[in-house]
mmCIF file of C-alpha atoms in Angstrom:
data_model
loop_
_atom_site.group_PDB
_atom_site.id
_atom_site.type_symbol
_atom_site.label_atom_id
_atom_site.label_comp_id
_atom_site.label_asym_id
_atom_site.label_seq_id
_atom_site.Cartn_x
_atom_site.Cartn_y
_atom_site.Cartn_z
ATOM 1 C CA MET U 308 70.138 39.358 73.606
ATOM 2 C CA HIS U 309 67.520 40.582 76.081
ATOM 3 C CA ARG U 310 67.928 42.993 78.957
ATOM 4 C CA ASN U 311 64.999 44.661 80.726
ATOM 5 C CA GLY U 312 62.804 43.836 77.816
ATOM 6 C CA MET U 313 65.018 45.790 75.355
ATOM 7 C CA HIS U 314 66.534 44.334 72.171
ATOM 8 C CA LEU U 315 70.238 45.048 71.616
ATOM 9 C CA HIS U 316 71.858 44.556 68.200
ATOM 10 C CA CYS U 317 75.474 44.890 67.081
ATOM 11 C CA GLY U 318 75.011 47.521 64.350
ATOM 12 C CA PHE U 319 74.727 51.234 65.148
ATOM 13 C CA GLN U 320 71.697 51.486 62.918
ATOM 14 C CA ASP U 321 69.967 48.730 64.906
ATOM 15 C CA ILE U 322 70.706 50.508 68.177
ATOM 16 C CA SER U 323 69.390 53.835 66.972
ATOM 17 C CA THR U 324 66.140 52.323 65.778
ATOM 18 C CA THR U 325 65.585 49.971 68.708
ATOM 19 C CA ILE U 326 66.255 52.410 71.541
ATOM 20 C CA PRO U 327 63.702 55.242 71.737
ATOM 21 C CA LEU U 328 66.264 58.054 71.955
ATOM 22 C CA THR U 329 63.851 60.982 72.200
ATOM 23 C CA SER U 330 61.661 59.548 74.914
ATOM 24 C CA THR U 331 64.707 58.358 76.878
ATOM 25 C CA LEU U 332 66.230 61.836 76.906
ATOM 26 C CA HIS U 333 62.938 63.402 77.919
ATOM 27 C CA ARG U 334 62.743 61.029 80.880
ATOM 28 C CA GLY U 335 66.245 62.172 81.957
ATOM 29 C CA THR U 336 67.673 58.667 81.786
ATOM 30 C CA ARG U 337 71.261 57.918 80.738
ATOM 31 C CA MET U 338 72.072 57.258 77.043
ATOM 32 C CA HIS U 339 73.023 53.668 76.263
ATOM 33 C CA PRO U 340 76.877 53.290 76.077
ATOM 34 C CA LEU U 341 76.916 51.927 72.488
ATOM 35 C CA LEU U 342 74.633 54.700 71.306
ATOM 36 C CA ARG U 343 76.801 57.280 73.066
ATOM 37 C CA LEU U 344 79.860 55.855 71.199
ATOM 38 C CA ALA U 345 78.068 56.132 67.847
ATOM 39 C CA VAL U 346 77.071 59.742 68.447
ATOM 40 C CA ALA U 347 80.553 60.708 69.665
ATOM 41 C CA THR U 348 82.229 59.053 66.663
ATOM 42 C CA THR U 349 79.946 60.845 64.241
ATOM 43 C CA PHE U 350 80.677 64.154 65.973
ATOM 44 C CA VAL U 351 84.460 63.669 65.785
ATOM 45 C CA PHE U 352 84.399 62.839 62.078
ATOM 46 C CA SER U 353 82.169 65.827 61.381
ATOM 47 C CA LEU U 354 84.868 68.107 62.846
ATOM 48 C CA ALA U 355 87.785 66.604 60.854
ATOM 49 C CA PRO U 356 88.771 68.962 57.987
ATOM 50 C CA PRO U 357 88.443 67.428 54.497
ATOM 51 C CA ALA U 358 92.095 68.280 53.741
ATOM 52 C CA LEU U 359 93.276 66.059 56.592
ATOM 53 C CA ALA U 360 92.413 62.913 54.637
ATOM 54 C CA GLN U 361 94.021 64.330 51.493
ATOM 55 C CA ALA U 362 97.163 65.929 52.956
ATOM 56 C CA TRP U 363 99.939 66.211 50.360
ATOM 57 C CA PRO U 364 102.080 64.269 49.988
ATOM 58 C CA ALA U 365 100.403 61.094 51.195
ATOM 59 C CA LYS U 366 102.306 58.684 48.918
ATOM 60 C CA PRO U 367 105.579 58.489 46.932
ATOM 61 C CA MET U 368 106.188 61.073 44.208
ATOM 62 C CA ARG U 369 107.686 60.500 40.784
ATOM 63 C CA LEU U 370 110.238 62.980 39.432
ATOM 64 C CA ILE U 371 110.547 62.362 35.710
ATOM 65 C CA VAL U 372 113.879 63.380 34.162
ATOM 66 C CA ASN U 373 113.546 63.766 30.403
ATOM 67 C CA SER U 374 117.118 62.723 29.668
ATOM 68 C CA PRO U 375 119.111 59.503 30.013
ATOM 69 C CA PRO U 376 121.101 58.771 33.191
ATOM 70 C CA GLY U 377 124.378 60.635 33.444
ATOM 71 C CA ALA U 378 123.276 63.932 31.925
ATOM 72 C CA SER U 379 123.580 67.038 34.092
ATOM 73 C CA VAL U 380 119.782 67.284 34.449
ATOM 74 C CA ASP U 381 119.783 63.747 35.839
ATOM 75 C CA LEU U 382 122.751 64.302 38.142
ATOM 76 C CA ILE U 383 121.185 67.435 39.615
ATOM 77 C CA ALA U 384 117.867 65.648 40.168
ATOM 78 C CA ARG U 385 119.632 62.869 42.048
ATOM 79 C CA THR U 386 121.379 65.507 44.170
ATOM 80 C CA PHE U 387 118.223 67.091 45.548
ATOM 81 C CA ALA U 388 115.606 64.302 45.280
ATOM 82 C CA PRO U 389 116.648 62.462 48.491
ATOM 83 C CA ARG U 390 116.700 65.734 50.435
ATOM 84 C CA LEU U 391 113.311 66.734 49.057
ATOM 85 C CA ALA U 392 111.963 63.333 50.073
ATOM 86 C CA SER U 393 113.247 63.874 53.600
ATOM 87 C CA ALA U 394 111.659 67.319 53.772
ATOM 88 C CA LEU U 395 108.287 66.128 52.475
ATOM 89 C CA GLY U 396 108.199 62.827 54.337
ATOM 90 C CA GLN U 397 107.627 60.702 51.231
ATOM 91 C CA PRO U 398 109.958 59.013 48.710
ATOM 92 C CA VAL U 399 110.825 60.959 45.551
ATOM 93 C CA VAL U 400 111.591 58.425 42.816
ATOM 94 C CA VAL U 401 113.734 59.651 39.898
ATOM 95 C CA ASP U 402 112.349 58.208 36.651
ATOM 96 C CA ASN U 403 114.472 58.707 33.508
ATOM 97 C CA ARG U 404 112.405 59.144 30.350
ATOM 98 C CA GLY U 405 114.889 60.203 27.675
ATOM 99 C CA GLY U 406 114.340 60.364 23.945
ATOM 100 C CA GLY U 407 112.496 62.553 21.493
ATOM 101 C CA GLY U 408 114.641 65.553 22.378
ATOM 102 C CA GLY U 409 113.115 65.415 25.857
ATOM 103 C CA ALA U 410 109.539 65.206 24.570
ATOM 104 C CA ILE U 411 108.844 61.693 25.891
ATOM 105 C CA GLY U 412 109.363 62.696 29.499
ATOM 106 C CA VAL U 413 107.518 65.995 29.104
ATOM 107 C CA SER U 414 104.545 64.216 27.530
ATOM 108 C CA ALA U 415 104.244 61.863 30.501
ATOM 109 C CA VAL U 416 103.992 64.808 32.889
ATOM 110 C CA ALA U 417 101.703 66.857 30.636
ATOM 111 C CA LYS U 418 99.178 64.010 30.617
ATOM 112 C CA SER U 419 99.382 63.290 34.348
ATOM 113 C CA SER U 420 96.930 64.360 37.014
ATOM 114 C CA PRO U 421 97.726 67.772 38.578
ATOM 115 C CA ASP U 422 97.958 66.324 42.075
ATOM 116 C CA GLY U 423 101.648 66.855 42.808
ATOM 117 C CA TYR U 424 102.648 63.198 42.488
ATOM 118 C CA THR U 425 104.147 63.410 38.982
ATOM 119 C CA LEU U 426 106.708 66.159 38.387
ATOM 120 C CA LEU U 427 109.350 66.929 35.773
ATOM 121 C CA HIS U 428 113.007 67.958 36.029
ATOM 122 C CA SER U 429 114.174 69.364 32.718
ATOM 123 C CA ALA U 430 116.435 71.823 30.975
ATOM 124 C CA GLY U 431 114.620 74.693 29.304
ATOM 125 C CA SER U 432 115.293 73.504 25.746
ATOM 126 C CA LEU U 433 111.946 71.959 24.920
ATOM 127 C CA PHE U 434 110.078 74.674 26.802
ATOM 128 C CA VAL U 435 111.735 77.207 24.518
ATOM 129 C CA PHE U 436 111.422 75.216 21.308
ATOM 130 C CA GLY U 437 108.118 73.429 21.961
ATOM 131 C CA PRO U 438 105.974 75.852 19.934
ATOM 132 C CA HIS U 439 108.303 75.299 16.950
ATOM 133 C CA VAL U 440 108.353 71.481 17.164
ATOM 134 C CA LYS U 441 106.093 69.439 14.910
ATOM 135 C CA GLY U 442 104.226 66.346 16.016
ATOM 136 C CA LEU U 443 104.157 66.868 19.798
ATOM 137 C CA ASP U 444 101.128 65.336 21.538
ATOM 138 C CA PHE U 445 100.946 68.166 24.083
ATOM 139 C CA ASP U 446 101.009 71.959 24.175
ATOM 140 C CA ILE U 447 104.149 72.998 26.044
ATOM 141 C CA VAL U 448 102.683 76.321 27.179
ATOM 142 C CA ARG U 449 99.128 75.219 27.941
ATOM 143 C CA ASP U 450 99.721 71.800 29.504
ATOM 144 C CA LEU U 451 102.697 72.450 31.794
ATOM 145 C CA GLU U 452 103.826 75.114 34.199
ATOM 146 C CA PRO U 453 107.243 76.019 35.632
ATOM 147 C CA ILE U 454 107.485 75.552 39.396
ATOM 148 C CA VAL U 455 111.037 76.358 40.490
ATOM 149 C CA THR U 456 114.516 76.649 39.019
ATOM 150 C CA THR U 457 117.251 74.417 40.393
ATOM 151 C CA ALA U 458 120.400 75.264 38.430
ATOM 152 C CA ARG U 459 121.969 76.902 35.443
ATOM 153 C CA ASN U 460 124.309 74.835 33.309
ATOM 154 C CA THR U 461 127.695 76.057 32.205
ATOM 155 C CA VAL U 462 127.465 75.373 28.481
ATOM 156 C CA LEU U 463 130.802 74.447 26.951
ATOM 157 C CA VAL U 464 132.235 74.224 23.447
ATOM 158 C CA VAL U 465 134.043 70.873 23.358
ATOM 159 C CA SER U 466 135.922 68.972 20.687
ATOM 160 C CA ARG U 467 137.465 65.550 20.204
ATOM 161 C CA SER U 468 141.014 65.376 21.473
ATOM 162 C CA GLY U 469 142.512 64.503 18.089
ATOM 163 C CA LEU U 470 141.013 67.469 16.226
ATOM 164 C CA ALA U 471 143.586 69.903 14.842
ATOM 165 C CA ALA U 472 142.151 72.783 16.878
ATOM 166 C CA GLY U 473 143.316 73.737 20.348
ATOM 167 C CA SER U 474 141.026 76.732 20.737
ATOM 168 C CA LEU U 475 137.647 77.969 19.564
ATOM 169 C CA ALA U 476 139.345 80.351 17.141
ATOM 170 C CA GLU U 477 141.264 77.443 15.629
ATOM 171 C CA LEU U 478 138.071 75.357 15.434
ATOM 172 C CA ILE U 479 136.355 78.139 13.497
ATOM 173 C CA ALA U 480 139.361 78.537 11.204
ATOM 174 C CA LEU U 481 139.355 74.786 10.557
ATOM 175 C CA ALA U 482 135.615 74.781 9.788
ATOM 176 C CA ARG U 483 136.041 77.771 7.482
ATOM 177 C CA ALA U 484 138.848 76.019 5.592
ATOM 178 C CA ASN U 485 136.756 72.826 5.311
ATOM 179 C CA PRO U 486 133.143 73.968 4.732
ATOM 180 C CA GLY U 487 130.586 71.258 5.454
ATOM 181 C CA LYS U 488 133.217 68.667 6.407
ATOM 182 C CA LEU U 489 133.174 68.888 10.216
ATOM 183 C CA ASN U 490 130.417 67.168 12.201
ATOM 184 C CA PHE U 491 128.863 68.492 15.401
ATOM 185 C CA GLY U 492 126.574 66.631 17.784
ATOM 186 C CA SER U 493 123.656 67.768 19.885
ATOM 187 C CA GLY U 494 121.874 66.069 22.763
ATOM 188 C CA SER U 495 118.862 68.378 22.769
ATOM 189 C CA TYR U 496 116.887 70.831 20.663
ATOM 190 C CA GLY U 497 118.362 73.737 22.570
ATOM 191 C CA LEU U 498 121.979 72.709 22.155
ATOM 192 C CA HIS U 499 121.385 72.155 18.445
ATOM 193 C CA ALA U 500 119.919 75.624 17.934
ATOM 194 C CA ALA U 501 122.563 77.281 20.117
ATOM 195 C CA THR U 502 125.310 75.616 18.058
ATOM 196 C CA GLU U 503 123.666 76.843 14.867
ATOM 197 C CA MET U 504 123.594 80.337 16.399
ATOM 198 C CA MET U 505 127.318 80.128 17.130
ATOM 199 C CA LEU U 506 128.131 78.890 13.624
ATOM 200 C CA ARG U 507 126.070 81.661 12.049
ATOM 201 C CA ALA U 508 127.916 84.258 14.116
ATOM 202 C CA ALA U 509 131.223 82.761 12.922
ATOM 203 C CA LYS U 510 129.931 82.451 9.338
ATOM 204 C CA VAL U 511 130.895 78.776 9.024
ATOM 205 C CA GLN U 512 129.044 75.558 8.208
ATOM 206 C CA ALA U 513 129.128 72.073 9.732
ATOM 207 C CA ASN U 514 126.992 68.926 9.634
ATOM 208 C CA HIS U 515 124.529 68.207 12.445
ATOM 209 C CA VAL U 516 124.398 64.751 14.091
ATOM 210 C CA PRO U 517 121.464 64.439 16.548
ATOM 211 C CA TYR U 518 121.541 62.267 19.689
ATOM 212 C CA LYS U 519 118.907 61.151 22.178
ATOM 213 C CA GLY U 520 120.938 62.614 25.029
ATOM 214 C CA VAL U 521 124.188 64.307 25.966
ATOM 215 C CA ALA U 522 125.775 61.163 27.435
ATOM 216 C CA GLN U 523 125.531 59.312 24.108
ATOM 217 C CA MET U 524 126.822 62.355 22.266
ATOM 218 C CA LEU U 525 129.898 62.567 24.505
ATOM 219 C CA THR U 526 130.596 58.862 24.027
ATOM 220 C CA ASP U 527 130.801 59.418 20.275
ATOM 221 C CA LEU U 528 132.824 62.611 20.686
ATOM 222 C CA ILE U 529 135.413 60.832 22.842
ATOM 223 C CA ALA U 530 135.501 57.990 20.308
ATOM 224 C CA GLY U 531 136.149 60.498 17.513
ATOM 225 C CA HIS U 532 132.923 59.895 15.582
ATOM 226 C CA ILE U 533 132.007 63.604 15.708
ATOM 227 C CA ASP U 534 134.257 66.672 15.850
ATOM 228 C CA PHE U 535 132.723 69.139 18.296
ATOM 229 C CA ALA U 536 129.582 70.020 20.243
ATOM 230 C CA LEU U 537 128.001 72.236 22.853
ATOM 231 C CA ASP U 538 127.793 70.440 26.182
ATOM 232 C CA PRO U 539 125.902 71.404 29.361
ATOM 233 C CA GLY U 540 128.806 70.821 31.736
ATOM 234 C CA THR U 541 128.767 67.030 31.647
ATOM 235 C CA ALA U 542 132.073 66.968 29.759
ATOM 236 C CA ILE U 543 134.117 68.607 32.542
ATOM 237 C CA PRO U 544 135.519 65.388 34.087
ATOM 238 C CA HIS U 545 136.284 64.040 30.605
ATOM 239 C CA GLY U 546 138.099 67.271 29.769
ATOM 240 C CA LYS U 547 140.150 67.120 32.962
ATOM 241 C CA ALA U 548 141.032 63.507 32.136
ATOM 242 C CA GLY U 549 142.243 64.503 28.656
ATOM 243 C CA LYS U 550 139.575 62.493 26.828
ATOM 244 C CA LEU U 551 138.320 65.603 25.004
ATOM 245 C CA ARG U 552 139.084 69.314 24.820
ATOM 246 C CA ILE U 553 137.111 72.120 26.443
ATOM 247 C CA LEU U 554 137.577 75.086 24.118
ATOM 248 C CA ALA U 555 135.274 77.765 25.523
ATOM 249 C CA VAL U 556 132.424 78.641 27.861
ATOM 250 C CA ALA U 557 129.255 79.825 26.123
ATOM 251 C CA SER U 558 128.630 82.846 28.328
ATOM 252 C CA SER U 559 129.676 86.441 28.818
ATOM 253 C CA ALA U 560 131.758 85.596 31.904
ATOM 254 C CA ARG U 561 134.143 82.797 32.738
ATOM 255 C CA SER U 562 132.918 79.925 34.871
ATOM 256 C CA SER U 563 134.058 79.695 38.489
ATOM 257 C CA SER U 564 134.468 75.955 37.892
ATOM 258 C CA LEU U 565 136.739 76.532 34.881
ATOM 259 C CA PRO U 566 138.472 79.883 35.418
ATOM 260 C CA ASP U 567 141.168 79.169 32.819
ATOM 261 C CA ILE U 568 138.729 78.478 29.978
ATOM 262 C CA PRO U 569 137.920 81.561 27.826
ATOM 263 C CA THR U 570 134.382 82.551 26.897
ATOM 264 C CA THR U 571 132.906 82.458 23.418
ATOM 265 C CA ALA U 572 132.712 86.254 23.643
ATOM 266 C CA GLU U 573 136.463 86.427 24.203
ATOM 267 C CA ALA U 574 136.898 84.322 21.063
ATOM 268 C CA GLY U 575 134.720 86.733 19.077
ATOM 269 C CA THR U 576 131.893 84.233 18.499
ATOM 270 C CA ASP U 577 129.508 84.936 21.363
ATOM 271 C CA VAL U 578 126.371 82.821 21.729
ATOM 272 C CA ASP U 579 123.710 83.588 24.313
ATOM 273 C CA VAL U 580 122.321 80.226 25.404
ATOM 274 C CA GLY U 581 119.751 81.979 27.613
ATOM 275 C CA ALA U 582 116.927 79.950 29.149
ATOM 276 C CA ILE U 583 117.971 76.701 27.483
ATOM 277 C CA ALA U 584 120.751 76.498 30.082
ATOM 278 C CA VAL U 585 118.282 76.889 32.947
ATOM 279 C CA ILE U 586 117.201 73.665 34.657
ATOM 280 C CA GLY U 587 114.052 73.503 36.706
ATOM 281 C CA MET U 588 111.081 71.605 38.038
ATOM 282 C CA TYR U 589 107.779 71.622 36.164
ATOM 283 C CA GLY U 590 104.346 70.148 36.730
ATOM 284 C CA PRO U 591 101.115 69.610 34.840
ATOM 285 C CA ALA U 592 98.973 72.721 34.484
ATOM 286 C CA GLY U 593 96.466 73.205 37.271
ATOM 287 C CA LEU U 594 98.622 72.192 40.242
ATOM 288 C CA PRO U 595 97.122 73.491 43.502
ATOM 289 C CA ARG U 596 98.861 76.678 44.671
ATOM 290 C CA ASP U 597 99.704 75.250 48.081
ATOM 291 C CA ILE U 598 101.591 72.348 46.459
ATOM 292 C CA VAL U 599 103.463 74.716 44.134
ATOM 293 C CA SER U 600 104.405 76.937 47.069
ATOM 294 C CA ARG U 601 105.622 73.980 49.132
ATOM 295 C CA LEU U 602 107.772 72.664 46.276
ATOM 296 C CA GLN U 603 109.221 76.116 45.658
ATOM 297 C CA ASN U 604 110.122 76.672 49.290
ATOM 298 C CA GLU U 605 111.585 73.233 49.982
ATOM 299 C CA THR U 606 113.490 72.905 46.705
ATOM 300 C CA GLY U 607 114.831 76.453 46.894
ATOM 301 C CA ARG U 608 116.072 75.854 50.431
ATOM 302 C CA ILE U 609 117.725 72.546 49.489
ATOM 303 C CA MET U 610 119.515 73.993 46.463
ATOM 304 C CA GLN U 611 121.030 76.793 48.568
ATOM 305 C CA THR U 612 122.768 74.391 50.947
ATOM 306 C CA PRO U 613 126.576 74.059 50.764
ATOM 307 C CA GLU U 614 126.175 70.373 49.876
ATOM 308 C CA SER U 615 124.046 71.168 46.815
ATOM 309 C CA ARG U 616 126.345 73.978 45.699
ATOM 310 C CA ALA U 617 129.360 71.665 45.948
ATOM 311 C CA SER U 618 127.603 68.911 43.979
ATOM 312 C CA LEU U 619 126.632 71.323 41.214
ATOM 313 C CA GLY U 620 130.103 72.821 41.095
ATOM 314 C CA ARG U 621 131.580 69.420 40.300
ATOM 315 C CA ILE U 622 129.585 69.297 37.039
ATOM 316 C CA GLY U 623 130.064 72.960 36.182
ATOM 317 C CA SER U 624 126.564 74.130 37.146
ATOM 318 C CA ASP U 625 125.496 76.961 39.406
ATOM 319 C CA VAL U 626 122.514 77.184 41.744
ATOM 320 C CA LEU U 627 119.792 79.376 40.279
ATOM 321 C CA ASN U 628 116.816 80.371 42.384
ATOM 322 C CA ILE U 629 114.433 82.818 40.707
ATOM 323 C CA SER U 630 110.687 83.207 41.093
ATOM 324 C CA ALA U 631 108.257 81.158 39.027
ATOM 325 C CA SER U 632 107.091 84.316 37.239
ATOM 326 C CA GLU U 633 110.678 85.266 36.323
ATOM 327 C CA PHE U 634 111.236 81.694 35.198
ATOM 328 C CA ALA U 635 108.178 81.784 32.923
ATOM 329 C CA ALA U 636 109.123 85.206 31.545
ATOM 330 C CA ALA U 637 112.637 84.034 30.622
ATOM 331 C CA LEU U 638 111.219 81.040 28.768
ATOM 332 C CA SER U 639 108.754 83.274 26.923
ATOM 333 C CA ARG U 640 111.507 85.672 25.798
ATOM 334 C CA ASP U 641 113.649 82.842 24.487
ATOM 335 C CA ARG U 642 110.713 81.281 22.632
ATOM 336 C CA GLU U 643 110.483 84.439 20.577
ATOM 337 C CA ARG U 644 114.237 84.921 20.187
ATOM 338 C CA TYR U 645 114.962 81.377 19.067
ATOM 339 C CA GLY U 646 111.820 81.308 16.935
ATOM 340 C CA ILE U 647 113.368 84.049 14.819
ATOM 341 C CA LEU U 648 116.596 82.051 14.507
ATOM 342 C CA ILE U 649 114.740 78.890 13.524
ATOM 343 C CA ARG U 650 112.845 80.667 10.774
ATOM 344 C CA GLU U 651 115.841 82.593 9.440
ATOM 345 C CA ALA U 652 118.231 79.629 9.523
ATOM 346 C CA ASN U 653 115.541 77.163 8.426
ATOM 347 C CA ILE U 654 116.397 74.861 11.314
ATOM 348 C CA ARG U 655 114.172 71.778 11.290
ATOM 349 C CA ILE U 656 113.293 70.667 14.794
ATOM 350 C CA GLU U 657 111.017 67.656 14.467
#
């Protein structure tokens, strides 16, 4: 196209090379409209902060739960995930990755990019026992970091309904009278070790039957295939329905959800489940501090709401909101404490 002897082209590069910008400005003439648009656009983009294009979250997030559906860790995740999604403005997809004592789900997060789009919701079991587990393809301390706690499970001693033991004291007496004949199940490393701790305190023996998750363990307990177990609160509705017996609460104080159930301490066989009962959110090591802070603030706020407290109460869990440093310190203490138990009792966690 020709106008006043000047060539006009569609591309900005063509305009800038065809129009003599310097001489035009010196003559005090007006800048060509297309050239003025190009300069203005460049100026606007030069002012835009780099973080604007990378604002987090800019896409859906995946919350991996390292247990099968139906476990307390899963139920709690599904309680707060929709509210977290609403607060962050992006979907939070709950992705169950059970198996391997929780290691399969943890591995997926440990190997993910530290960008805040792949997170983990897990009980503390594997984070306590990780250094003592053989064959893991990740380093539990080096490759992951605790972000925020969400809840603390009420760990229960439960038995099949047909067992000739109506209390923890009677269960121990039965095990003592039949050494090595009773079977107990476990749905995680932590529950296995905590049960061994309880049995050692009572000076009795029983056979261990491992499960991929608590839900499968409870199915077998209700069916009578195993005799007793430690359960992280998932058994409460089954106990109320008479499908199994809740014998004791593994804590120093009675649970507000089950005020009539005695503690293991009251039965003389106390077991401190410690950090393995703590449930929280984790991420791959190296998460940006602003993402960690945002997750802590939003999740902590959500878990303190009456709706969250009511949901947790129905499965025998309590809201627990402690700092990330306190969270990490509790896990570290239990790693040492349970490490001693594992070595002394020769517990094989593989």
